[in-house]
Amino acid sequence: MDVPWIEQDQKNIDEAMATIQREFDYSGSTFGYRRVNERLNKLWRSAYNFLLDKYNNKDLTVEEVMRTLPDYIIKEQFLKKLIERRSPRGLEISKINKGNRAKQTSHSLGSKSLAQKNYETEQKGLNDIEI
């Protein structure tokens, strides 16, 4: 958790890829290597964000949060991410991201695409106009 996957040194990346390659054959393909690398980076971010969301109780101080962590979490790494998230910059980023998520339109239109639904709404509006 201390060093993001994308910033790992080449030796660590090669060791991880060798382990993966023993299970999956992607030899001869740089696409496969890149795809695995991208996926591991995403899983890495998801894992530490999940832990931060689970254990970062905003009502507690950083020290109190650290005392509540289970043994399997590396305390030094978690502390670094926790301080980063609670910093003014981290709080500002969180506020911006929350606003951006609120602007997103969820797709709950069934089998129709958003474009198709918009087109039908426009047509319905045009048909309702009396001349």
XYZ file of C-alpha atoms in Angstrom:
131
model
C 0.000 0.000 0.000
C 2.977 2.264 0.527
C 4.086 2.367 -3.111
C 1.379 2.242 -5.805
C 1.722 -0.550 -8.336
C 2.440 1.905 -11.134
C 5.437 3.257 -9.176
C 6.927 -0.141 -8.240
C 10.474 -0.802 -9.362
C 10.975 -3.096 -12.348
C 12.323 -5.972 -10.224
C 9.092 -6.215 -8.199
C 6.953 -5.933 -11.336
C 8.945 -8.690 -13.067
C 8.603 -10.981 -10.035
C 4.835 -10.439 -9.912
C 4.515 -10.977 -13.653
C 6.570 -14.191 -13.457
C 4.213 -15.479 -10.775
C 1.201 -14.610 -12.903
C 2.770 -16.050 -16.039
C 3.142 -19.433 -14.330
C -0.667 -19.525 -14.154
C -1.605 -17.715 -17.385
C 0.120 -17.848 -20.752
C 0.420 -14.393 -22.279
C 3.922 -14.855 -23.680
C 4.726 -13.090 -26.912
C 2.214 -10.352 -26.202
C 3.020 -6.953 -24.749
C -0.737 -6.351 -24.647
C -1.147 -9.174 -22.128
C 1.646 -7.802 -19.966
C 0.159 -4.294 -20.048
C -3.338 -5.607 -19.348
C -2.205 -7.553 -16.279
C -0.224 -4.523 -15.088
C -3.256 -2.218 -15.460
C -5.503 -4.689 -13.656
C -3.099 -5.079 -10.737
C -2.867 -1.294 -10.418
C -6.656 -1.035 -10.250
C -6.888 -3.838 -7.681
C -4.171 -2.176 -5.601
C -6.075 1.129 -5.494
C -9.365 -0.615 -4.751
C -7.843 -2.594 -1.888
C -6.361 0.334 -0.013
C -9.390 2.555 -0.680
C -11.621 -0.198 0.718
C -9.486 -0.410 3.858
C -9.486 3.366 4.272
C -13.266 3.526 3.857
C -13.762 0.681 6.324
C -11.468 1.864 9.114
C -11.309 5.664 8.688
C -13.826 6.750 11.323
C -13.977 10.534 11.036
C -15.112 10.833 14.670
C -11.818 9.348 15.882
C -8.347 10.845 15.865
C -5.640 9.306 13.704
C -4.109 7.608 16.763
C -7.461 6.105 17.782
C -8.053 4.821 14.250
C -4.609 3.209 14.249
C -5.427 1.349 17.489
C -8.590 -0.145 15.938
C -6.799 -1.722 12.956
C -6.538 -5.515 12.726
C -3.102 -7.151 12.743
C -3.046 -8.023 9.027
C -2.923 -4.340 7.992
C 0.572 -2.853 7.752
C 0.279 0.064 10.159
C 2.973 2.336 8.680
C 1.494 2.121 5.200
C -2.063 2.645 6.427
C -0.988 5.648 8.510
C 0.597 7.293 5.474
C -2.578 6.883 3.380
C -4.809 7.970 6.273
C -2.844 11.185 6.813
C -2.882 11.813 3.061
C -6.667 11.384 2.921
C -7.291 13.625 5.946
C -4.970 16.380 4.715
C -6.513 19.605 3.332
C -5.545 18.506 -0.185
C -7.115 15.071 0.341
C -10.322 16.606 1.667
C -10.491 18.989 -1.303
C -10.019 16.118 -3.756
C -12.734 14.171 -1.945
C -15.117 17.130 -2.188
C -14.447 17.520 -5.928
C -14.916 13.787 -6.552
C -18.170 13.760 -4.585
C -19.508 16.597 -6.748
C -18.461 14.812 -9.933
C -20.167 11.585 -8.860
C -23.372 13.528 -8.151
C -23.351 14.829 -11.732
C -23.196 11.348 -13.243
C -26.366 9.917 -14.723
C -27.060 6.364 -13.732
C -28.223 4.139 -16.552
C -31.510 2.614 -15.441
C -33.427 2.803 -18.695
C -33.669 -0.920 -19.329
C -32.717 -1.968 -22.839
C -32.822 1.578 -24.266
C -29.701 3.667 -24.542
C -29.570 7.149 -23.099
C -29.443 8.610 -26.617
C -32.557 6.666 -27.666
C -34.442 7.777 -24.542
C -33.476 11.433 -25.162
C -34.631 11.178 -28.786
C -37.994 9.718 -27.746
C -38.442 12.431 -25.114
C -37.749 15.127 -27.714
C -40.215 13.553 -30.147
C -42.858 13.329 -27.456
C -42.310 16.992 -26.599
C -42.632 17.995 -30.268
C -45.835 15.988 -30.667
C -47.413 17.658 -27.622
C -47.110 21.148 -29.142
C -50.433 22.375 -30.500
C -50.405 24.459 -33.653
